[in-house]
mmCIF file of C-alpha atoms and ligand atoms in Angstrom:
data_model
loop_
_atom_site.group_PDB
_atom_site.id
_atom_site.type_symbol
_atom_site.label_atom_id
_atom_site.label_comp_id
_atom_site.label_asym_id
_atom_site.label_seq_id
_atom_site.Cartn_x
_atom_site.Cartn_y
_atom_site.Cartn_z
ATOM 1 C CA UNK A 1 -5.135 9.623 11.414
ATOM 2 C CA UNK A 2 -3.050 7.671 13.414
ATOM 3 C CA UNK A 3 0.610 8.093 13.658
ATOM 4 C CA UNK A 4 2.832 4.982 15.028
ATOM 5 C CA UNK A 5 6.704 5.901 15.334
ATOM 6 C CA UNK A 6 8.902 2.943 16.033
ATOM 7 C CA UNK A 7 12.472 2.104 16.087
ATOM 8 C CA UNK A 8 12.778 -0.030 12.787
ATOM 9 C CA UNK A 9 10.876 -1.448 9.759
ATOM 10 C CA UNK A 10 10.813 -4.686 11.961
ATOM 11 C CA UNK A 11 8.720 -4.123 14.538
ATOM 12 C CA UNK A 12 6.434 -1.814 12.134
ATOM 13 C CA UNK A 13 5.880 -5.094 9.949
ATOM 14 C CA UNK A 14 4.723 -6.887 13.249
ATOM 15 C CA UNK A 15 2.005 -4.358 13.883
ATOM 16 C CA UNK A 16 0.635 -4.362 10.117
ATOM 17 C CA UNK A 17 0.432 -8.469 10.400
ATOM 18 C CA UNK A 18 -1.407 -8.245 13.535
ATOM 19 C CA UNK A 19 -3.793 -6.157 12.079
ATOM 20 C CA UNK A 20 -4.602 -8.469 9.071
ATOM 21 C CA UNK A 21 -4.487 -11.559 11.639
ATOM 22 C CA UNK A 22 -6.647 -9.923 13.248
ATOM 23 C CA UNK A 23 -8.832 -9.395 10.277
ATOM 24 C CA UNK A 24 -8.226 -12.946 8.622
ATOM 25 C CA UNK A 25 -9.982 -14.172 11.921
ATOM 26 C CA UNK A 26 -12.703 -12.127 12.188
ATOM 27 C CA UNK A 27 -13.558 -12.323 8.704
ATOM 28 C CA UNK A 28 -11.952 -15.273 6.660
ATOM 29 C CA UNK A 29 -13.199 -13.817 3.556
ATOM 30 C CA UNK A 30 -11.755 -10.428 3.946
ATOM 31 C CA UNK A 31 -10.678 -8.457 0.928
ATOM 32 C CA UNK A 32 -7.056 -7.196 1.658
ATOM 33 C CA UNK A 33 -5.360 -4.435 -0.592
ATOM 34 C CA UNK A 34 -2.096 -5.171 -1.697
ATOM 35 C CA UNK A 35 0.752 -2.457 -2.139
ATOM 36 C CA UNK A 36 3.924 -2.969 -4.305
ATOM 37 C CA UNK A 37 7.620 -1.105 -3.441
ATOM 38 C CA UNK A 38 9.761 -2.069 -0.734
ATOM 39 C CA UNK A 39 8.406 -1.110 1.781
ATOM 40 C CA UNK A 40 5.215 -3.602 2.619
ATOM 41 C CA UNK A 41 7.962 -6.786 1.586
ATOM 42 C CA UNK A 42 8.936 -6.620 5.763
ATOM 43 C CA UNK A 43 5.221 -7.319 6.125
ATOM 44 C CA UNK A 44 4.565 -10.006 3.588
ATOM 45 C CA UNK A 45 7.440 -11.712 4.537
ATOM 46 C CA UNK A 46 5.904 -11.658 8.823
ATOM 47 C CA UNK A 47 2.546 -13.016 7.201
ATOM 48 C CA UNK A 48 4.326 -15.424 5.418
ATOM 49 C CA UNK A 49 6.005 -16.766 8.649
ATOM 50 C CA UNK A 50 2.879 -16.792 10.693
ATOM 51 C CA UNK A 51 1.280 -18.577 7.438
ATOM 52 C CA UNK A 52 3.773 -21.699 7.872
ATOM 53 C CA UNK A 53 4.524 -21.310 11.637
ATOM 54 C CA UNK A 54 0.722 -21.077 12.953
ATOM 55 C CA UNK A 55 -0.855 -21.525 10.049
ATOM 56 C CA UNK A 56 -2.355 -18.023 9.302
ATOM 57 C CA UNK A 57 -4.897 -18.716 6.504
ATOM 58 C CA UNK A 58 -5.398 -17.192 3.549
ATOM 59 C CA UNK A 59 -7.818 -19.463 1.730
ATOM 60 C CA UNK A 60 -10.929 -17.780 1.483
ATOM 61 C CA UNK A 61 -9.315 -13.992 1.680
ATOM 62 C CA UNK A 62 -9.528 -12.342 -1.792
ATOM 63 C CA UNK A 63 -6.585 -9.481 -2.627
ATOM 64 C CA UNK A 64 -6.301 -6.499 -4.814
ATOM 65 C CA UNK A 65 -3.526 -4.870 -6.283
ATOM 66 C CA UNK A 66 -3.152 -0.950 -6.424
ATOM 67 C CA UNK A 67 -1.002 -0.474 -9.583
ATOM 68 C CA UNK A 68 0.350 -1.936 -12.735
ATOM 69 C CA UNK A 69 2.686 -0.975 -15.850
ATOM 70 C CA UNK A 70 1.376 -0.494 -18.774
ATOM 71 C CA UNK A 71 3.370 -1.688 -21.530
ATOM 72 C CA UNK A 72 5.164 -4.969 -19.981
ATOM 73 C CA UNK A 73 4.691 -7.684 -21.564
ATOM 74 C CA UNK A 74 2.316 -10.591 -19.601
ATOM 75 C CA UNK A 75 4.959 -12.456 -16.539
ATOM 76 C CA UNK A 76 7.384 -9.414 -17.103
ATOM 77 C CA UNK A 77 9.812 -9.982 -13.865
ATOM 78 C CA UNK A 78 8.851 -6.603 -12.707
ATOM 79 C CA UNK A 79 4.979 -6.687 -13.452
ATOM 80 C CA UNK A 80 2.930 -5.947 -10.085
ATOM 81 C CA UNK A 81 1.382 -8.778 -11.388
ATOM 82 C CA UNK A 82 4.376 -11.147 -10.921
ATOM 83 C CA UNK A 83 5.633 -8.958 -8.117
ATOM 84 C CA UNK A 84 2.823 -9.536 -5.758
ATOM 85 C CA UNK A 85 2.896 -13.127 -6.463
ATOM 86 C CA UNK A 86 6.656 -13.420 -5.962
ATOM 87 C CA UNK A 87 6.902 -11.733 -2.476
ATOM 88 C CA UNK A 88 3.764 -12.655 -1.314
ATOM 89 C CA UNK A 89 0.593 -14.320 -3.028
ATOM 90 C CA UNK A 90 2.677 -17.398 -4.311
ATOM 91 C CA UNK A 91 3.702 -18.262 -0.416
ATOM 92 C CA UNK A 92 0.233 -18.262 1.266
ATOM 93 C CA UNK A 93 -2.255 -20.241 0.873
ATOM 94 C CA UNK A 94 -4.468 -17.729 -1.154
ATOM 95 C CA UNK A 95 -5.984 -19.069 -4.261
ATOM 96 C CA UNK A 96 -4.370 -17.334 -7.627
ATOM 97 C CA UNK A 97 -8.213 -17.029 -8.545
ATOM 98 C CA UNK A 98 -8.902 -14.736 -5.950
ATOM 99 C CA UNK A 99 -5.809 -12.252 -5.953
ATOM 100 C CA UNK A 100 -6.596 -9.060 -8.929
ATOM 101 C CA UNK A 101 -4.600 -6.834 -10.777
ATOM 102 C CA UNK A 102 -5.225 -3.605 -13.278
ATOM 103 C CA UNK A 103 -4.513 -4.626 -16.611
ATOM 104 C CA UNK A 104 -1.931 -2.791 -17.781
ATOM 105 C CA UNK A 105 -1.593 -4.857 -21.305
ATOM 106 C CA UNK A 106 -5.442 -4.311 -21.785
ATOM 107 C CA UNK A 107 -6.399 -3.127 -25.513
ATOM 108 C CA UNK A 108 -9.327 -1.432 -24.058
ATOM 109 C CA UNK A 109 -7.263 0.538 -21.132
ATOM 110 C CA UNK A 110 -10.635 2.627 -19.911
ATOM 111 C CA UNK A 111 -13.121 -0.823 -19.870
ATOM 112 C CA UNK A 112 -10.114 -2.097 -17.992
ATOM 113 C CA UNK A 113 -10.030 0.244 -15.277
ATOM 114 C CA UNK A 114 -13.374 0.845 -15.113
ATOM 115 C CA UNK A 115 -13.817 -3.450 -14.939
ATOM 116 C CA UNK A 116 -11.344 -2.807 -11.505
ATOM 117 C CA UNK A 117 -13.683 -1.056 -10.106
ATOM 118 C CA UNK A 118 -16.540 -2.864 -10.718
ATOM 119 C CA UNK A 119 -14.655 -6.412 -9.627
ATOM 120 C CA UNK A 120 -13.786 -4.280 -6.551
ATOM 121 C CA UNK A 121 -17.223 -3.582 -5.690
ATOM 122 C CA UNK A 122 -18.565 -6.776 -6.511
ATOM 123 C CA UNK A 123 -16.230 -8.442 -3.808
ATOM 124 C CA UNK A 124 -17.773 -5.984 -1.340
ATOM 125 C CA UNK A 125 -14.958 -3.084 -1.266
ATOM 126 C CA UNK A 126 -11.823 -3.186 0.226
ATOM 127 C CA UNK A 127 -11.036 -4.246 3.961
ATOM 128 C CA UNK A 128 -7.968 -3.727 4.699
ATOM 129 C CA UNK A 129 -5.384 -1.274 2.013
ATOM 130 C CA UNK A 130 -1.604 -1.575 2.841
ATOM 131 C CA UNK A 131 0.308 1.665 1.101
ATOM 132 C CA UNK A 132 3.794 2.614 1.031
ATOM 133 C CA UNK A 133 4.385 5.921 -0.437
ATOM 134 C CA UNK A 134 6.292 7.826 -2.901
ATOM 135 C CA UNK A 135 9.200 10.108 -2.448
ATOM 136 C CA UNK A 136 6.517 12.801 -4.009
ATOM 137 C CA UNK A 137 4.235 11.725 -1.966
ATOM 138 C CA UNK A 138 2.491 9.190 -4.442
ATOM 139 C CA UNK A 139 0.389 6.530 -3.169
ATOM 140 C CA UNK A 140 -0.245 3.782 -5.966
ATOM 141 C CA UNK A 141 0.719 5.444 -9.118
ATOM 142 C CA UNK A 142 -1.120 8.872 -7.839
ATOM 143 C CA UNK A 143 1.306 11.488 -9.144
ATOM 144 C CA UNK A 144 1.291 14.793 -7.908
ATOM 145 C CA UNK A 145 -2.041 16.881 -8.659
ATOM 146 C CA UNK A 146 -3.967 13.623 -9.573
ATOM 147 C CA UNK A 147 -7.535 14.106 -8.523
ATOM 148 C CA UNK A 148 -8.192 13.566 -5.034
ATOM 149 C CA UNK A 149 -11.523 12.118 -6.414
ATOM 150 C CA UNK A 150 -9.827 9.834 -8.859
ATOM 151 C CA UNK A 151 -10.706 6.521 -9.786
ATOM 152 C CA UNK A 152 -8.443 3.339 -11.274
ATOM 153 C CA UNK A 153 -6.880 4.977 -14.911
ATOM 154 C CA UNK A 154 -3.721 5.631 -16.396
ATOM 155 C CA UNK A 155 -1.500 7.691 -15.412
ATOM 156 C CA UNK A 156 1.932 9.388 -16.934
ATOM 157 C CA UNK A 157 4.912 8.432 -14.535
ATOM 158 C CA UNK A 158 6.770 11.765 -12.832
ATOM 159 C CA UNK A 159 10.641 11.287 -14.287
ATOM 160 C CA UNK A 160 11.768 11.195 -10.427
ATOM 161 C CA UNK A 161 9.416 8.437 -9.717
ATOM 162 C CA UNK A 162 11.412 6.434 -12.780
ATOM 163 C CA UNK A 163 14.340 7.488 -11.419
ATOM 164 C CA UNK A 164 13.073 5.471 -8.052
ATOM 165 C CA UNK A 165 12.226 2.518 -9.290
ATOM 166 C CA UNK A 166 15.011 2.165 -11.834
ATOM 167 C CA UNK A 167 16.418 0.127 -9.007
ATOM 168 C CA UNK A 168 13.867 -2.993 -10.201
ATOM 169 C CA UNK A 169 15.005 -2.571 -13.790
ATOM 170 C CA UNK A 170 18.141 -3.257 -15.804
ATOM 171 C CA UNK A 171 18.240 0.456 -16.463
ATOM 172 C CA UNK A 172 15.960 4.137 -16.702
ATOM 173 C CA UNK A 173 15.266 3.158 -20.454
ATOM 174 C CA UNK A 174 13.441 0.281 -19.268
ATOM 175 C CA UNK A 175 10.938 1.503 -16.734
ATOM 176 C CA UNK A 176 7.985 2.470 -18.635
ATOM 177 C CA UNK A 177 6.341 5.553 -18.507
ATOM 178 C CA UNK A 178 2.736 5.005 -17.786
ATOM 179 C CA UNK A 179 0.982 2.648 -15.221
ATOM 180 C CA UNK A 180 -3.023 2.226 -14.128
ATOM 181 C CA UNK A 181 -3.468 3.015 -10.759
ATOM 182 C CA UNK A 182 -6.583 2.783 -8.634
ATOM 183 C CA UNK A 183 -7.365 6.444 -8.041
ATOM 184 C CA UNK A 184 -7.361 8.011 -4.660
ATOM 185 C CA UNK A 185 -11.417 8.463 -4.523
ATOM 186 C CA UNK A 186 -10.664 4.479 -4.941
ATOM 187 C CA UNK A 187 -8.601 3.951 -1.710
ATOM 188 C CA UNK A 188 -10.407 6.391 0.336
ATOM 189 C CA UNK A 189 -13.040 3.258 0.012
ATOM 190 C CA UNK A 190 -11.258 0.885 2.140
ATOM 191 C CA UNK A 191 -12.223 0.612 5.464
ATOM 192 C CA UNK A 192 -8.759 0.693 7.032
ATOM 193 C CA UNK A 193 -5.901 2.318 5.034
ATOM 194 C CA UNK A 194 -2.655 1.498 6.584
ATOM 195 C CA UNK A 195 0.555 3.255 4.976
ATOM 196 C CA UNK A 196 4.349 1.986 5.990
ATOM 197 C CA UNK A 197 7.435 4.547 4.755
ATOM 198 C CA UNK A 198 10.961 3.713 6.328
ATOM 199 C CA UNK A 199 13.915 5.694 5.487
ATOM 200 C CA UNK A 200 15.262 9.306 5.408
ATOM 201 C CA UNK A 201 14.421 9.590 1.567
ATOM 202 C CA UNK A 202 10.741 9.546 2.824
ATOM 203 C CA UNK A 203 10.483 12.219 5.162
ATOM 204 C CA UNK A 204 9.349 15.479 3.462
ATOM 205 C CA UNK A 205 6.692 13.178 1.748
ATOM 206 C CA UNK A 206 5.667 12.097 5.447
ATOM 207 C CA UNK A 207 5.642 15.605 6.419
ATOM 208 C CA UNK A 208 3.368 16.648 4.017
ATOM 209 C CA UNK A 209 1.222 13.457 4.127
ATOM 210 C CA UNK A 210 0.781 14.098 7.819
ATOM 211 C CA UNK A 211 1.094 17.618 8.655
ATOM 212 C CA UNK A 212 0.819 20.017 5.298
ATOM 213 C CA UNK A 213 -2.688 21.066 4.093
ATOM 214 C CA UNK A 214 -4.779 18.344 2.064
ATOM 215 C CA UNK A 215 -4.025 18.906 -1.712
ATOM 216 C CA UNK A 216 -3.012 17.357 -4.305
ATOM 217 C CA UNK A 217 0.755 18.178 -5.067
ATOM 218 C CA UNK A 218 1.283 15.355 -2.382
ATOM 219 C CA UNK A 219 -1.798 12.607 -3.219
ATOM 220 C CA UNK A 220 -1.306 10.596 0.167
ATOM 221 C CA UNK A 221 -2.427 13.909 2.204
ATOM 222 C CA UNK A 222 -5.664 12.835 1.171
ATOM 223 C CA UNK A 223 -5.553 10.108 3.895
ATOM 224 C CA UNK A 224 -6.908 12.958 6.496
ATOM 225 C CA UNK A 225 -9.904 12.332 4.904
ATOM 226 C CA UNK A 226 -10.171 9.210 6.013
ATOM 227 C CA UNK A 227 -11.995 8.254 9.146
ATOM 228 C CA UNK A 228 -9.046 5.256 9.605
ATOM 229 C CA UNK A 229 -5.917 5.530 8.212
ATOM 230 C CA UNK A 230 -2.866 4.543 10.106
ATOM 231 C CA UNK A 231 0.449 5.726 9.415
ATOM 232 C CA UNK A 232 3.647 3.654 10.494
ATOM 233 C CA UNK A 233 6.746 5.249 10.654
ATOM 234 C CA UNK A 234 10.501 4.495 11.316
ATOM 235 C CA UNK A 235 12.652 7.310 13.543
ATOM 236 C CA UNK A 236 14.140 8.626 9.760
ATOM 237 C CA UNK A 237 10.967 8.761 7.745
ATOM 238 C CA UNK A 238 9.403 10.532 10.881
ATOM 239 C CA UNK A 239 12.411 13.016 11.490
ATOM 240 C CA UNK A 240 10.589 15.880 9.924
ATOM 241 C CA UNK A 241 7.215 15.821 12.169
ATOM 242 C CA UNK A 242 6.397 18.731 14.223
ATOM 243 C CA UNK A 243 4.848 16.334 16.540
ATOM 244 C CA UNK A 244 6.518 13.815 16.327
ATOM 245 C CA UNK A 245 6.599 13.740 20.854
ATOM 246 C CA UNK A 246 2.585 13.877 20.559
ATOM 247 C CA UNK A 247 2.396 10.631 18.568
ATOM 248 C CA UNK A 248 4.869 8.782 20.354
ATOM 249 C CA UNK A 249 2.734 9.713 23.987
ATOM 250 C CA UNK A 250 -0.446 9.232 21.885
ATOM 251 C CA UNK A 251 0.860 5.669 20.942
ATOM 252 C CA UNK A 252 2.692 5.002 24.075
ATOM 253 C CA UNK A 253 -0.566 5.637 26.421
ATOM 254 C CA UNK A 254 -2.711 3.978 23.771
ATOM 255 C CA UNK A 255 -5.775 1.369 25.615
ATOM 256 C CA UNK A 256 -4.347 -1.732 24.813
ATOM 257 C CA UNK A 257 -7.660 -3.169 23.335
ATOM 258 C CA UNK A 258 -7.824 -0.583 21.249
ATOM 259 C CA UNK A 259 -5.206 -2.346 18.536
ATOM 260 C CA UNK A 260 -4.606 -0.287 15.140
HETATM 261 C C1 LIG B 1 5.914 2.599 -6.414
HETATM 262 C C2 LIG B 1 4.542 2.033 -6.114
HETATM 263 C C3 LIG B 1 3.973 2.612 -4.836
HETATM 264 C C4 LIG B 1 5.017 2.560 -3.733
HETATM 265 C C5 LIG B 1 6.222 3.361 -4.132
HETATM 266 C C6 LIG B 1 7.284 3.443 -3.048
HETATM 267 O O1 LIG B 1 5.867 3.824 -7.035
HETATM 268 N N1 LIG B 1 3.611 2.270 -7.176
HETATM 269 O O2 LIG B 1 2.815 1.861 -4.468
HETATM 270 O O3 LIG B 1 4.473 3.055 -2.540
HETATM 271 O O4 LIG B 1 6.767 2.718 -5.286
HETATM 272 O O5 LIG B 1 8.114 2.320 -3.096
HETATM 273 P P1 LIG B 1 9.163 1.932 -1.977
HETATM 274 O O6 LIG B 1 8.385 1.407 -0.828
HETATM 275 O O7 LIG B 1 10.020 0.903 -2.627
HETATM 276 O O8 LIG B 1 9.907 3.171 -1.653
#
């Protein structure tokens, strides 16, 4: 795991774009995982401006999203669905065809998830899996003790997670209580995870994502697993690191070829 500590959410956004313009042109076609929340919008909105400044393109890249409600009705403001699109699908050049969802208004809910996966697959796995994360340390819609084996479901909202993302909705009442999520056997599968958390409310999760044991009362620990996951971190989310000095030298004396 590598840990990246920087002054602001700014200058963290730059070094997630580089790494998917990197990966747009080495691989046109790449498959890039998409993350809802706040935190990745500083990122979308740098791809945007490399999209219409240098002309970044998206038009053979296919996307998947992590997450979806269950329960909101089809264009629902906050859908992931329409959320994705807003802040970021809708102002590339990415064809609507090729960007995915969970269905969270499927009849079926289980053929649903389990068609994720297989659409997943079929596009030849993920390439590139932005994350934010949780103030429980939830990435997608992983709640605490999920399976660390999991695969895209449905999953029963923690009340403080609600409580979070009340902020999108009118009120509590309306932020429903069940979402699918791909599971966290599913992200492992991407080749390069890359997680973004800014802000003070985020630093016991980061803690535990980075430094506490691997288990499942905090899903995004299970990111050690990974052979590349890369963390990025502003001062506040990172003020509860024990090594906190280590990653800055580690960054700081990095081989500059070596990129993210
Ligand atoms: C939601 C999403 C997660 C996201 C989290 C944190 O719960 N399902 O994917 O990481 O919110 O959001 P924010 O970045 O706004 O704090």
């Amino acid at each position: 795991m590598e840990v990246v500590i920087l002054a602001g959410i700014r200058p963290l956004a730059t070094l997630a774009a580089d790494a998917i313009e990197a990966l747009l042109r080495r691989k046109p076609d790449a498959v890039l995982g998409l993350a809802t929340g706040s935190s990745p919008l500083p990122v979308y909105d740098e791809l945007v401006l490399r999209h219409e400044q240098r002309g970044l393109d998206f038009s053979r890249a296919h996307a998947f999203t992590l997450d979806e409600y269950v329960g909101l009705p089809a264009g629902h403001p906050q859908s992931y669905r329409e959320v994705i699109r807003r802040e970021f699908t809708g102002r590339v050049n990415i064809s609507p065809d090729n960007v995915h969802g969970p269905d969270g208004a499927a009849a079926d809910i289980p053929a649903a998830c389990q068609a994720y996966e297989d659409a997943i697959r079929a596009a030849g796995g993920v390439d590139l899996q932005l994350l934010g994360i949780g103030t429980d340390g939830h990435v997608g819609f992983n709640e605490p003790v999920s399976s660390l084996a999991s695969r895209t479901r449905i999953k029963t909202l923690v009340e403080q997670t609600r409580r979070d993302n009340a902020r999108f909705f009118g009120s509590l009442a309306e932020v429903p209580h069940h979402a699918v999520t791909q599971g966290l056997g599913t992200i492992l599968e991407a080749r390069h995870v890359i997680l973004v958390a800014a802000g003070a409310q985020k630093a016991q999760a980061v803690r535990d994502l980075v430094e506490g044991p691997v288990a499942a009362i905090c899903t995004a620990s299970v990111l050690q697993l990974h052979p590349h996951a890369t963390v990025l971190l502003d001062e506040a989310a990172a003020s509860s690191l024990r090594l906190a000095d280590y990653y800055r030298h580690s960054y700081d004396n990095k081989p500059s070829w070596q990129g993210l």
